[in-house]
Structure formats: C-alpha cells, structure tokens
mmCIF file of C-alpha atoms in Angstrom:
data_model
loop_
_atom_site.group_PDB
_atom_site.id
_atom_site.type_symbol
_atom_site.label_atom_id
_atom_site.label_comp_id
_atom_site.label_asym_id
_atom_site.label_seq_id
_atom_site.Cartn_x
_atom_site.Cartn_y
_atom_site.Cartn_z
ATOM 1 C CA UNK A 1180 -1.201 16.749 -35.358
ATOM 2 C CA UNK A 1181 2.385 15.580 -36.320
ATOM 3 C CA UNK A 1182 3.168 15.678 -39.978
ATOM 4 C CA UNK A 1183 4.496 12.512 -41.783
ATOM 5 C CA UNK A 1184 7.793 14.144 -42.200
ATOM 6 C CA UNK A 1185 8.134 14.948 -38.534
ATOM 7 C CA UNK A 1186 6.880 11.618 -37.432
ATOM 8 C CA UNK A 1187 9.498 9.872 -39.681
ATOM 9 C CA UNK A 1188 12.305 11.846 -38.191
ATOM 10 C CA UNK A 1189 11.243 11.116 -34.696
ATOM 11 C CA UNK A 1190 10.562 7.489 -35.492
ATOM 12 C CA UNK A 1191 14.106 7.096 -37.088
ATOM 13 C CA UNK A 1192 15.673 8.783 -33.944
ATOM 14 C CA UNK A 1193 14.152 6.437 -31.530
ATOM 15 C CA UNK A 1194 14.078 3.354 -33.695
ATOM 16 C CA UNK A 1195 15.190 0.070 -31.883
ATOM 17 C CA UNK A 1196 18.768 -0.756 -33.496
ATOM 18 C CA UNK A 1197 19.110 -4.050 -35.132
ATOM 19 C CA UNK A 1198 21.997 -4.858 -32.972
ATOM 20 C CA UNK A 1199 19.613 -4.913 -29.859
ATOM 21 C CA UNK A 1200 17.980 -7.843 -31.351
ATOM 22 C CA UNK A 1201 21.090 -9.833 -32.231
ATOM 23 C CA UNK A 1202 22.985 -9.041 -28.823
ATOM 24 C CA UNK A 1203 20.034 -9.755 -26.729
ATOM 25 C CA UNK A 1204 19.279 -12.967 -28.721
ATOM 26 C CA UNK A 1205 22.898 -14.064 -28.234
ATOM 27 C CA UNK A 1206 22.670 -13.437 -24.536
ATOM 28 C CA UNK A 1207 19.702 -15.271 -24.063
ATOM 29 C CA UNK A 1208 20.613 -18.263 -26.040
ATOM 30 C CA UNK A 1209 24.091 -18.476 -24.346
ATOM 31 C CA UNK A 1210 22.327 -18.807 -20.984
ATOM 32 C CA UNK A 1211 19.347 -21.067 -21.976
ATOM 33 C CA UNK A 1212 19.972 -22.289 -25.663
ATOM 34 C CA UNK A 1213 21.250 -25.640 -24.526
ATOM 35 C CA UNK A 1214 18.249 -26.513 -22.472
ATOM 36 C CA UNK A 1215 15.879 -25.216 -25.048
ATOM 37 C CA UNK A 1216 17.507 -27.095 -27.818
ATOM 38 C CA UNK A 1217 17.494 -30.168 -25.731
ATOM 39 C CA UNK A 1218 13.745 -29.766 -25.419
ATOM 40 C CA UNK A 1219 13.165 -29.424 -29.018
ATOM 41 C CA UNK A 1220 15.293 -32.419 -29.806
ATOM 42 C CA UNK A 1221 13.201 -34.468 -27.290
ATOM 43 C CA UNK A 1222 10.156 -33.407 -28.925
ATOM 44 C CA UNK A 1223 11.563 -34.125 -32.303
ATOM 45 C CA UNK A 1224 12.449 -37.690 -31.277
ATOM 46 C CA UNK A 1225 9.324 -38.476 -29.232
ATOM 47 C CA UNK A 1226 6.711 -36.773 -31.224
ATOM 48 C CA UNK A 1227 8.161 -36.554 -34.942
ATOM 49 C CA UNK A 1228 4.828 -36.138 -36.639
ATOM 50 C CA UNK A 1229 3.676 -33.163 -34.455
ATOM 51 C CA UNK A 1230 7.116 -31.651 -34.725
ATOM 52 C CA UNK A 1231 7.054 -31.991 -38.476
ATOM 53 C CA UNK A 1232 3.570 -30.501 -38.645
ATOM 54 C CA UNK A 1233 4.394 -27.328 -36.516
ATOM 55 C CA UNK A 1234 7.428 -26.777 -38.711
ATOM 56 C CA UNK A 1235 5.455 -27.037 -41.904
ATOM 57 C CA UNK A 1236 2.758 -24.884 -40.510
ATOM 58 C CA UNK A 1237 5.228 -22.178 -39.727
ATOM 59 C CA UNK A 1238 7.039 -22.365 -42.981
ATOM 60 C CA UNK A 1239 3.583 -21.744 -44.748
ATOM 61 C CA UNK A 1240 2.467 -18.936 -42.398
ATOM 62 C CA UNK A 1241 5.637 -17.104 -41.374
ATOM 63 C CA UNK A 1242 5.926 -13.384 -42.449
ATOM 64 C CA UNK A 1243 9.253 -12.267 -44.015
ATOM 65 C CA UNK A 1244 10.314 -10.388 -41.024
ATOM 66 C CA UNK A 1245 9.855 -13.517 -38.825
ATOM 67 C CA UNK A 1246 13.188 -14.812 -40.103
ATOM 68 C CA UNK A 1247 14.956 -11.560 -38.853
ATOM 69 C CA UNK A 1248 13.262 -11.566 -35.463
ATOM 70 C CA UNK A 1249 14.877 -13.760 -32.743
ATOM 71 C CA UNK A 1250 13.141 -15.926 -30.061
ATOM 72 C CA UNK A 1251 10.288 -17.186 -32.360
ATOM 73 C CA UNK A 1252 11.190 -20.794 -32.149
ATOM 74 C CA UNK A 1253 7.963 -22.334 -31.014
ATOM 75 C CA UNK A 1254 9.735 -25.100 -28.895
ATOM 76 C CA UNK A 1255 11.718 -22.487 -27.276
ATOM 77 C CA UNK A 1256 8.402 -20.701 -26.404
ATOM 78 C CA UNK A 1257 6.786 -23.739 -25.004
ATOM 79 C CA UNK A 1258 10.145 -24.536 -23.061
ATOM 80 C CA UNK A 1259 9.892 -20.880 -21.614
ATOM 81 C CA UNK A 1260 6.293 -21.447 -20.439
ATOM 82 C CA UNK A 1261 7.042 -24.781 -18.828
ATOM 83 C CA UNK A 1262 10.050 -23.187 -17.018
ATOM 84 C CA UNK A 1263 7.783 -20.465 -15.781
ATOM 85 C CA UNK A 1264 5.260 -22.732 -14.589
ATOM 86 C CA UNK A 1265 7.940 -25.014 -12.977
ATOM 87 C CA UNK A 1266 9.213 -22.044 -11.220
ATOM 88 C CA UNK A 1267 5.981 -21.182 -9.635
ATOM 89 C CA UNK A 1268 5.594 -24.629 -8.435
ATOM 90 C CA UNK A 1269 9.117 -24.896 -7.171
ATOM 91 C CA UNK A 1270 9.086 -21.589 -5.063
ATOM 92 C CA UNK A 1271 5.562 -22.527 -3.790
ATOM 93 C CA UNK A 1272 6.914 -25.723 -2.453
ATOM 94 C CA UNK A 1273 10.197 -24.287 -1.079
ATOM 95 C CA UNK A 1274 8.525 -21.498 0.873
ATOM 96 C CA UNK A 1275 9.617 -22.747 4.278
ATOM 97 C CA UNK A 1276 13.122 -23.399 3.246
ATOM 98 C CA UNK A 1277 13.601 -20.063 1.475
ATOM 99 C CA UNK A 1278 11.535 -17.826 3.921
ATOM 100 C CA UNK A 1279 9.895 -14.654 3.181
ATOM 101 C CA UNK A 1280 11.744 -11.806 1.260
ATOM 102 C CA UNK A 1281 10.914 -8.134 1.090
ATOM 103 C CA UNK A 1282 12.155 -7.681 -2.604
ATOM 104 C CA UNK A 1283 11.866 -3.954 -2.301
ATOM 105 C CA UNK A 1284 14.972 -3.157 -4.173
ATOM 106 C CA UNK A 1285 14.341 -5.770 -6.924
ATOM 107 C CA UNK A 1286 10.750 -4.470 -6.964
ATOM 108 C CA UNK A 1287 11.771 -0.831 -7.343
ATOM 109 C CA UNK A 1288 14.173 -1.719 -10.231
ATOM 110 C CA UNK A 1289 11.689 -3.923 -11.904
ATOM 111 C CA UNK A 1290 8.699 -1.507 -11.772
ATOM 112 C CA UNK A 1291 10.810 1.541 -12.819
ATOM 113 C CA UNK A 1292 12.433 -0.447 -15.739
ATOM 114 C CA UNK A 1293 8.978 -1.664 -17.024
ATOM 115 C CA UNK A 1294 7.537 1.799 -16.528
ATOM 116 C CA UNK A 1295 10.244 3.384 -18.723
ATOM 117 C CA UNK A 1296 10.015 0.564 -21.260
ATOM 118 C CA UNK A 1297 6.423 0.879 -21.536
ATOM 119 C CA UNK A 1298 6.524 4.574 -22.160
ATOM 120 C CA UNK A 1299 9.106 3.984 -24.797
ATOM 121 C CA UNK A 1300 7.223 1.324 -26.608
ATOM 122 C CA UNK A 1301 3.758 3.248 -26.390
ATOM 123 C CA UNK A 1302 5.304 6.460 -27.654
ATOM 124 C CA UNK A 1303 7.494 4.686 -30.255
ATOM 125 C CA UNK A 1304 4.505 2.820 -31.626
ATOM 126 C CA UNK A 1305 2.344 5.772 -31.859
ATOM 127 C CA UNK A 1306 5.070 7.805 -33.656
ATOM 128 C CA UNK A 1307 6.197 4.918 -36.046
ATOM 129 C CA UNK A 1308 2.421 4.184 -36.879
ATOM 130 C CA UNK A 1309 1.971 7.716 -37.984
ATOM 131 C CA UNK A 1310 5.329 7.599 -39.874
ATOM 132 C CA UNK A 1311 4.086 4.539 -41.764
ATOM 133 C CA UNK A 1312 0.892 6.161 -42.767
ATOM 134 C CA UNK A 1313 -1.319 3.996 -40.448
ATOM 135 C CA UNK A 1314 -4.982 4.802 -39.776
ATOM 136 C CA UNK A 1315 -6.464 4.093 -36.372
ATOM 137 C CA UNK A 1316 -7.788 0.674 -37.456
ATOM 138 C CA UNK A 1317 -7.726 -1.771 -40.511
ATOM 139 C CA UNK A 1318 -4.051 -1.483 -41.256
ATOM 140 C CA UNK A 1319 -2.130 -3.975 -43.423
ATOM 141 C CA UNK A 1320 1.230 -5.567 -42.876
ATOM 142 C CA UNK A 1321 4.087 -4.596 -45.127
ATOM 143 C CA UNK A 1322 7.769 -5.154 -45.473
ATOM 144 C CA UNK A 1323 8.891 -1.484 -45.857
ATOM 145 C CA UNK A 1324 11.537 0.016 -43.723
ATOM 146 C CA UNK A 1325 8.784 1.817 -41.614
ATOM 147 C CA UNK A 1326 6.998 -1.569 -41.246
ATOM 148 C CA UNK A 1327 10.340 -3.066 -39.925
ATOM 149 C CA UNK A 1328 10.511 -0.365 -37.399
ATOM 150 C CA UNK A 1329 7.211 -1.195 -36.096
ATOM 151 C CA UNK A 1330 7.904 -4.892 -36.315
ATOM 152 C CA UNK A 1331 10.970 -4.402 -33.938
ATOM 153 C CA UNK A 1332 8.828 -2.449 -31.358
ATOM 154 C CA UNK A 1333 6.295 -5.223 -31.352
ATOM 155 C CA UNK A 1334 9.208 -7.840 -30.960
ATOM 156 C CA UNK A 1335 10.386 -5.714 -27.951
ATOM 157 C CA UNK A 1336 6.851 -5.765 -26.530
ATOM 158 C CA UNK A 1337 6.801 -9.457 -27.025
ATOM 159 C CA UNK A 1338 9.875 -9.922 -25.103
ATOM 160 C CA UNK A 1339 8.904 -7.583 -22.234
ATOM 161 C CA UNK A 1340 6.023 -10.291 -21.404
ATOM 162 C CA UNK A 1341 8.881 -12.492 -20.316
ATOM 163 C CA UNK A 1342 10.315 -9.707 -18.187
ATOM 164 C CA UNK A 1343 6.892 -9.282 -16.735
ATOM 165 C CA UNK A 1344 7.211 -12.810 -15.217
ATOM 166 C CA UNK A 1345 9.249 -11.305 -12.582
ATOM 167 C CA UNK A 1346 6.070 -9.981 -11.121
ATOM 168 C CA UNK A 1347 5.201 -13.438 -10.366
ATOM 169 C CA UNK A 1348 8.553 -14.269 -8.704
ATOM 170 C CA UNK A 1349 8.424 -11.191 -6.563
ATOM 171 C CA UNK A 1350 4.867 -12.206 -5.368
ATOM 172 C CA UNK A 1351 6.178 -15.790 -4.471
ATOM 173 C CA UNK A 1352 9.345 -14.485 -2.861
ATOM 174 C CA UNK A 1353 7.241 -12.238 -0.664
ATOM 175 C CA UNK A 1354 4.952 -14.975 -0.027
ATOM 176 C CA UNK A 1355 1.902 -13.088 -1.284
ATOM 177 C CA UNK A 1356 0.253 -16.337 -2.663
ATOM 178 C CA UNK A 1357 -3.194 -14.864 -2.776
ATOM 179 C CA UNK A 1358 -1.894 -12.663 -5.705
ATOM 180 C CA UNK A 1359 -0.841 -15.623 -7.813
ATOM 181 C CA UNK A 1360 -4.224 -16.435 -9.033
ATOM 182 C CA UNK A 1361 -5.547 -18.396 -11.866
ATOM 183 C CA UNK A 1362 -6.035 -14.988 -13.666
ATOM 184 C CA UNK A 1363 -2.560 -13.901 -13.061
ATOM 185 C CA UNK A 1364 -1.013 -17.074 -14.517
ATOM 186 C CA UNK A 1365 -3.322 -17.362 -17.422
ATOM 187 C CA UNK A 1366 -2.828 -13.782 -18.480
ATOM 188 C CA UNK A 1367 0.964 -14.001 -18.101
ATOM 189 C CA UNK A 1368 1.231 -17.147 -20.149
ATOM 190 C CA UNK A 1369 -1.401 -16.796 -22.909
ATOM 191 C CA UNK A 1370 -0.454 -13.215 -23.834
ATOM 192 C CA UNK A 1371 3.086 -14.422 -24.494
ATOM 193 C CA UNK A 1372 1.871 -17.103 -26.767
ATOM 194 C CA UNK A 1373 -0.584 -14.892 -28.656
ATOM 195 C CA UNK A 1374 2.123 -12.139 -29.287
ATOM 196 C CA UNK A 1375 4.428 -14.979 -30.516
ATOM 197 C CA UNK A 1376 1.847 -15.894 -32.971
ATOM 198 C CA UNK A 1377 1.155 -12.349 -34.117
ATOM 199 C CA UNK A 1378 4.794 -11.759 -34.666
ATOM 200 C CA UNK A 1379 5.159 -14.895 -36.627
ATOM 201 C CA UNK A 1380 2.175 -14.270 -38.951
ATOM 202 C CA UNK A 1381 1.646 -10.529 -39.159
ATOM 203 C CA UNK A 1382 4.255 -8.475 -37.029
ATOM 204 C CA UNK A 1383 2.639 -5.070 -37.776
ATOM 205 C CA UNK A 1384 -0.539 -3.676 -39.157
ATOM 206 C CA UNK A 1385 -3.384 -3.994 -36.719
ATOM 207 C CA UNK A 1386 -1.139 -5.450 -34.043
ATOM 208 C CA UNK A 1387 0.409 -2.064 -33.356
ATOM 209 C CA UNK A 1388 -2.769 -0.922 -31.672
ATOM 210 C CA UNK A 1389 -2.952 -3.612 -29.040
ATOM 211 C CA UNK A 1390 0.534 -3.228 -28.186
ATOM 212 C CA UNK A 1391 0.460 0.650 -28.017
ATOM 213 C CA UNK A 1392 -2.598 0.670 -25.820
ATOM 214 C CA UNK A 1393 -1.290 -2.086 -23.449
ATOM 215 C CA UNK A 1394 2.108 -0.233 -23.222
ATOM 216 C CA UNK A 1395 0.217 2.849 -22.226
ATOM 217 C CA UNK A 1396 -1.783 1.284 -19.450
ATOM 218 C CA UNK A 1397 1.481 -0.422 -18.158
ATOM 219 C CA UNK A 1398 3.078 2.978 -18.035
ATOM 220 C CA UNK A 1399 0.531 3.993 -15.224
ATOM 221 C CA UNK A 1400 0.439 0.517 -13.672
ATOM 222 C CA UNK A 1401 4.109 -0.071 -13.264
ATOM 223 C CA UNK A 1402 4.553 3.608 -12.209
ATOM 224 C CA UNK A 1403 1.850 2.947 -9.607
ATOM 225 C CA UNK A 1404 3.619 -0.170 -8.297
ATOM 226 C CA UNK A 1405 6.999 1.723 -8.164
ATOM 227 C CA UNK A 1406 5.507 4.538 -6.086
ATOM 228 C CA UNK A 1407 3.866 2.287 -3.596
ATOM 229 C CA UNK A 1408 7.121 0.732 -3.091
ATOM 230 C CA UNK A 1409 8.859 4.032 -2.792
ATOM 231 C CA UNK A 1410 6.305 5.371 -0.416
ATOM 232 C CA UNK A 1411 5.096 2.470 1.745
ATOM 233 C CA UNK A 1412 3.323 4.844 3.979
ATOM 234 C CA UNK A 1413 2.264 8.518 4.654
ATOM 235 C CA UNK A 1414 0.345 10.999 2.531
ATOM 236 C CA UNK A 1415 1.692 9.971 -0.828
ATOM 237 C CA UNK A 1416 0.725 6.294 -0.111
ATOM 238 C CA UNK A 1417 -2.841 7.421 1.092
ATOM 239 C CA UNK A 1418 -3.324 9.236 -2.273
ATOM 240 C CA UNK A 1419 -2.047 6.276 -4.289
ATOM 241 C CA UNK A 1420 -4.358 3.924 -2.555
ATOM 242 C CA UNK A 1421 -7.206 5.883 -4.116
ATOM 243 C CA UNK A 1422 -6.102 4.768 -7.525
ATOM 244 C CA UNK A 1423 -5.837 1.014 -6.773
ATOM 245 C CA UNK A 1424 -9.093 0.073 -8.535
ATOM 246 C CA UNK A 1425 -8.510 2.627 -11.207
ATOM 247 C CA UNK A 1426 -5.630 0.682 -12.390
ATOM 248 C CA UNK A 1427 -7.647 -2.450 -12.816
ATOM 249 C CA UNK A 1428 -10.323 -0.558 -14.538
ATOM 250 C CA UNK A 1429 -7.888 1.000 -17.036
ATOM 251 C CA UNK A 1430 -6.773 -2.604 -17.874
ATOM 252 C CA UNK A 1431 -10.458 -3.491 -18.386
ATOM 253 C CA UNK A 1432 -10.866 -0.430 -20.558
ATOM 254 C CA UNK A 1433 -7.981 -1.333 -22.918
ATOM 255 C CA UNK A 1434 -9.745 -4.885 -23.337
ATOM 256 C CA UNK A 1435 -12.824 -3.040 -24.491
ATOM 257 C CA UNK A 1436 -10.909 -0.972 -26.965
ATOM 258 C CA UNK A 1437 -9.143 -4.000 -28.358
ATOM 259 C CA UNK A 1438 -12.718 -5.711 -28.638
ATOM 260 C CA UNK A 1439 -14.022 -2.628 -30.558
ATOM 261 C CA UNK A 1440 -11.075 -2.772 -32.779
ATOM 262 C CA UNK A 1441 -11.537 -6.351 -33.839
ATOM 263 C CA UNK A 1442 -15.217 -6.045 -33.877
ATOM 264 C CA UNK A 1443 -14.908 -3.032 -36.254
ATOM 265 C CA UNK A 1444 -12.571 -4.902 -38.645
ATOM 266 C CA UNK A 1445 -14.578 -8.096 -38.706
ATOM 267 C CA UNK A 1446 -18.092 -6.643 -38.790
ATOM 268 C CA UNK A 1447 -17.991 -3.001 -40.165
ATOM 269 C CA UNK A 1448 -15.168 -3.430 -42.554
ATOM 270 C CA UNK A 1449 -16.229 -5.500 -45.704
ATOM 271 C CA UNK A 1450 -14.242 -8.784 -45.770
ATOM 272 C CA UNK A 1451 -12.797 -8.030 -49.186
ATOM 273 C CA UNK A 1452 -11.523 -4.594 -47.702
ATOM 274 C CA UNK A 1453 -10.006 -6.153 -44.742
ATOM 275 C CA UNK A 1454 -6.163 -5.704 -44.661
ATOM 276 C CA UNK A 1455 -5.313 -7.775 -41.708
ATOM 277 C CA UNK A 1456 -5.611 -11.513 -40.932
ATOM 278 C CA UNK A 1457 -9.269 -12.226 -39.998
ATOM 279 C CA UNK A 1458 -8.161 -15.340 -37.879
ATOM 280 C CA UNK A 1459 -5.915 -13.149 -35.610
ATOM 281 C CA UNK A 1460 -8.654 -10.533 -35.256
ATOM 282 C CA UNK A 1461 -11.141 -13.361 -33.997
ATOM 283 C CA UNK A 1462 -8.531 -14.656 -31.585
ATOM 284 C CA UNK A 1463 -8.128 -11.229 -30.270
ATOM 285 C CA UNK A 1464 -11.761 -10.589 -29.927
ATOM 286 C CA UNK A 1465 -12.382 -13.791 -27.895
ATOM 287 C CA UNK A 1466 -9.270 -13.559 -25.938
ATOM 288 C CA UNK A 1467 -10.191 -9.933 -24.830
ATOM 289 C CA UNK A 1468 -13.719 -11.351 -23.768
ATOM 290 C CA UNK A 1469 -12.229 -13.918 -21.632
ATOM 291 C CA UNK A 1470 -9.889 -11.436 -20.010
ATOM 292 C CA UNK A 1471 -12.806 -8.924 -19.497
ATOM 293 C CA UNK A 1472 -14.723 -11.669 -17.709
ATOM 294 C CA UNK A 1473 -11.912 -12.742 -15.419
ATOM 295 C CA UNK A 1474 -10.753 -9.197 -14.616
ATOM 296 C CA UNK A 1475 -14.343 -8.250 -13.935
ATOM 297 C CA UNK A 1476 -14.716 -11.061 -11.507
ATOM 298 C CA UNK A 1477 -11.415 -10.128 -9.894
ATOM 299 C CA UNK A 1478 -12.610 -6.492 -9.497
ATOM 300 C CA UNK A 1479 -15.960 -7.505 -7.896
ATOM 301 C CA UNK A 1480 -14.311 -9.879 -5.537
ATOM 302 C CA UNK A 1481 -11.754 -7.391 -4.509
ATOM 303 C CA UNK A 1482 -14.294 -4.730 -3.922
ATOM 304 C CA UNK A 1483 -16.405 -7.185 -1.685
ATOM 305 C CA UNK A 1484 -13.226 -8.196 0.100
ATOM 306 C CA UNK A 1485 -12.175 -4.444 0.755
ATOM 307 C CA UNK A 1486 -15.714 -3.680 1.831
ATOM 308 C CA UNK A 1487 -15.774 -6.678 4.321
ATOM 309 C CA UNK A 1488 -12.455 -5.535 5.697
ATOM 310 C CA UNK A 1489 -13.721 -2.052 6.345
ATOM 311 C CA UNK A 1490 -16.937 -3.426 7.911
ATOM 312 C CA UNK A 1491 -14.867 -5.896 10.028
ATOM 313 C CA UNK A 1492 -12.517 -2.904 11.162
ATOM 314 C CA UNK A 1493 -15.593 -0.667 11.828
ATOM 315 C CA UNK A 1494 -17.289 -3.379 13.975
ATOM 316 C CA UNK A 1495 -14.004 -4.134 15.850
ATOM 317 C CA UNK A 1496 -13.449 -0.517 16.456
ATOM 318 C CA UNK A 1497 -17.051 -0.087 17.676
ATOM 319 C CA UNK A 1498 -16.779 -3.200 19.924
ATOM 320 C CA UNK A 1499 -13.542 -1.857 21.391
ATOM 321 C CA UNK A 1500 -15.007 1.618 22.274
ATOM 322 C CA UNK A 1501 -18.277 0.071 23.520
ATOM 323 C CA UNK A 1502 -15.993 -2.155 25.875
ATOM 324 C CA UNK A 1503 -14.110 0.814 26.960
ATOM 325 C CA UNK A 1504 -17.311 2.709 27.709
ATOM 326 C CA UNK A 1505 -18.548 -0.062 29.795
ATOM 327 C CA UNK A 1506 -15.344 -0.219 31.611
ATOM 328 C CA UNK A 1507 -15.330 3.362 32.282
ATOM 329 C CA UNK A 1508 -18.797 3.190 33.457
ATOM 330 C CA UNK A 1509 -17.897 0.315 35.850
ATOM 331 C CA UNK A 1510 -15.130 2.428 37.270
ATOM 332 C CA UNK A 1511 -17.457 5.255 37.794
ATOM 333 C CA UNK A 1512 -20.019 3.350 39.467
ATOM 334 C CA UNK A 1513 -17.444 1.830 41.814
ATOM 335 C CA UNK A 1514 -16.172 5.230 42.706
ATOM 336 C CA UNK A 1515 -19.680 6.408 43.285
ATOM 337 C CA UNK A 1516 -20.575 3.367 45.455
ATOM 338 C CA UNK A 1517 -17.263 4.099 47.403
ATOM 339 C CA UNK A 1518 -18.262 7.736 47.854
ATOM 340 C CA UNK A 1519 -21.620 6.659 48.833
ATOM 341 C CA UNK A 1520 -20.329 4.646 51.650
ATOM 342 C CA UNK A 1521 -18.104 7.277 52.916
ATOM 343 C CA UNK A 1522 -20.814 9.656 52.987
ATOM 344 C CA UNK A 1523 -22.721 7.330 54.932
ATOM 345 C CA UNK A 1524 -20.137 6.934 57.479
ATOM 346 C CA UNK A 1525 -19.612 10.731 57.834
ATOM 347 C CA UNK A 1526 -23.423 11.120 58.441
ATOM 348 C CA UNK A 1527 -23.393 8.436 61.046
ATOM 349 C CA UNK A 1528 -20.278 10.151 62.841
ATOM 350 C CA UNK A 1529 -22.140 13.489 62.667
ATOM 351 C CA UNK A 1530 -25.271 11.709 64.463
ATOM 352 C CA UNK A 1531 -23.024 10.240 66.953
ATOM 353 C CA UNK A 1532 -21.436 13.551 67.793
ATOM 354 C CA UNK A 1533 -24.808 15.241 67.904
ATOM 355 C CA UNK A 1534 -25.984 12.595 70.381
ATOM 356 C CA UNK A 1535 -22.981 13.173 72.529
ATOM 357 C CA UNK A 1536 -23.427 16.886 72.515
ATOM 358 C CA UNK A 1537 -27.033 16.588 73.656
ATOM 359 C CA UNK A 1538 -26.040 14.279 76.506
ATOM 360 C CA UNK A 1539 -23.351 16.750 77.664
ATOM 361 C CA UNK A 1540 -25.825 19.611 77.523
ATOM 362 C CA UNK A 1541 -28.218 17.768 79.654
ATOM 363 C CA UNK A 1542 -25.571 16.677 82.111
ATOM 364 C CA UNK A 1543 -23.553 19.860 82.608
ATOM 365 C CA UNK A 1544 -26.244 22.575 81.954
ATOM 366 C CA UNK A 1545 -26.379 25.315 79.365
ATOM 367 C CA UNK A 1546 -23.101 27.035 79.874
ATOM 368 C CA UNK A 1547 -21.110 24.061 80.251
ATOM 369 C CA UNK A 1548 -23.115 22.413 77.564
ATOM 370 C CA UNK A 1549 -22.335 25.113 75.019
ATOM 371 C CA UNK A 1550 -18.603 24.680 75.789
ATOM 372 C CA UNK A 1551 -18.854 20.817 75.344
ATOM 373 C CA UNK A 1552 -20.745 21.374 72.156
ATOM 374 C CA UNK A 1553 -18.019 23.494 70.794
ATOM 375 C CA UNK A 1554 -15.401 20.926 71.671
ATOM 376 C CA UNK A 1555 -17.489 18.223 70.318
ATOM 377 C CA UNK A 1556 -17.917 20.003 66.980
ATOM 378 C CA UNK A 1557 -14.256 20.629 66.939
ATOM 379 C CA UNK A 1558 -13.540 16.991 67.406
ATOM 380 C CA UNK A 1559 -15.945 16.199 64.594
ATOM 381 C CA UNK A 1560 -13.972 18.328 62.204
#
C-alpha cells in the first residue's frame, strides 16, 4: 500500500491547479453568463419569495469551499438543465431539416476525452483520499489543503456531467432516438443536480467514494465507446460486442456499492459517530435504488430485444434456406422430367427401328436382312 507521504507527493503533483477553476469559469460565463443572469433576474422578479428562500437556505447550508468553487449558482444550474432539455426537443423537431450526421470525429474526440478525464479523476481521488487519511467509508468533510484538493477533483467531476450531455447531442444528430430514453435523460439531469448539492453542502468526505467509483466505471465505458467507433467492423469489433452488456452490469454494480456505502453509514455506524451528512446519504441511497431499478429494466429489455433479433435472424435464414432447397428440388424434378421424356422418345425410336429391321429381314431374306439390320442400327446411332 502507498504510504501517506508517497500519496501526498503524488496527490500534490497531480492536483488540479486553482487557475483551472477560475479560467474555466470565466470562459463559461463569458459565453453563457448573460443568459444565465437574465434567467435569475426573471426568477427574482416573478418569484421573489422563492428566490429569497433558496438564497437563505444556501447561506445556511453552504460549506466554506462552496464560495471558492465556481458554477454553483442554483439558478444557473436550473438554466443549464432547461437549456439541455430544450436542446433535446429542438434537435428532435428539426430532424428533417438538419438531416442525419455520422458524428464519428466528434464521437472519437468526445469519448477519448472523457475516457482520459475519468481516468485522471478516478486515480486522483483515490490518491488524494489516501493522502487525506481517509478510510474506505464514514469520512468527514474538512477544510484542510488536502480536503481542498479533493473538493477540486469533485468539482471537476461535477462539471464533467455537463460534458457528458454531448452524449445526448451525438445520439440526436445521428438520429438514434431510441437511445434517448427516459432513463438517459433522467440520469443525465438528476446526477448533475445531486452533485451540485453535494458540492454545496459537503464537497469531500464520503462524496469522494461515489465520484471515484463512477469515474472508474466511465474509464471502461468511454473507452469501449471510443474503440467501437475506431473499429466499426472486423475482429476487434466482434470482441468488443461481447462486452456490451458487461458495461451496463458494471454501471449497476457501482450503484450497488454506493447503496452499500450509504447503508453502512446510516445503519451500521452509530448516529453519534457518523461523520457525514445523514440527509445526503439518504438521498444517495434512494437515488441509487431508482437507478438500479431503471438500469435493470433497461438491461432486461435489451436482452429480450437482442434475443428476439437473433431468433428473427435465424428464422429468416432458415426460411431462405428452405426456399432455396425447394427451388433446387423443383429444378431437379423438372430436369428429371425432361430426362424421362427424352428416354421415352429414344425407346420409341429404338422400337421403331427394331420393327423396321424385322420387316426388312422378312422382305429380303436372311443375308439381305442382316445387311439391312446393320444399316438400320447404324441409322439409329
């Protein structure tokens, strides 16, 4: 196992620089800040009581790190989700105008980028948690430099949920509408909101585990998507196809582990010894239950669909072979009929020649008959 000193050195070397937060926030707000601020102003004007309640609740619950982490304005979060949902509806309605795109280059860049980012976040959280002296579960949220390092990684994980919305855009541009299911949209929107809440209230502690496990699963998931685009056919693609359902099962196993974490903290650990927010753990548990149910239903439906496709393909292949066999049999039968008619004609000709030979023998005598018979036989040949 890596010692605390070694973990601290590695964690410090791979730490997310503070300027990444400030520069990325400045870039995002320069592009979308005006629209987001306009949305917040409209909420404040039309729903002043609700706006004041949310602001007061945030001031009472916010962790000290929340002031240093950008993109935690709740109204901007709501505006982002509404923009995401509006984009889905718009691309769906304009499918005839826009046409169908392959999105291969975009998909390769997107999947490879998220694969590498997930690898960085997963390993970074693992090393940083070790450097902070975390145990596996039941960890408190602090304000030390080591905790700030973890908070920045969790913030990066939170922002990556917005980047993952490109998954939906690619599906819609490729017109793979069957992939944009309720599960897909539900997962991509709710996970963003829940990680906003975790960052606001407790950006560290127990939240490191869920982010680390989810990033680890995404290493394989986005790596799989990247390779399937890189190898659309051939032996490599055939091998990759065998891991299709393994990816979904891996996602479901992470939900199980998160359920176990929250159940352990809420049930096994005495409440007075619990170091993390019980409310957040309860939300985590029931959210994982909902995802387990939805992903399980998705897995069952896809297996049934794949089985039905295999059966239909086998049935169609069998019918084709049966039709070909019958066609071949008909041709053989017709050939045999033709051959039979030809033999009958030859037999009739032989009988006629034989009759002629007998007549000649009777008419001309034996000698001349033999000569005539030879001529008749030669003629028959």
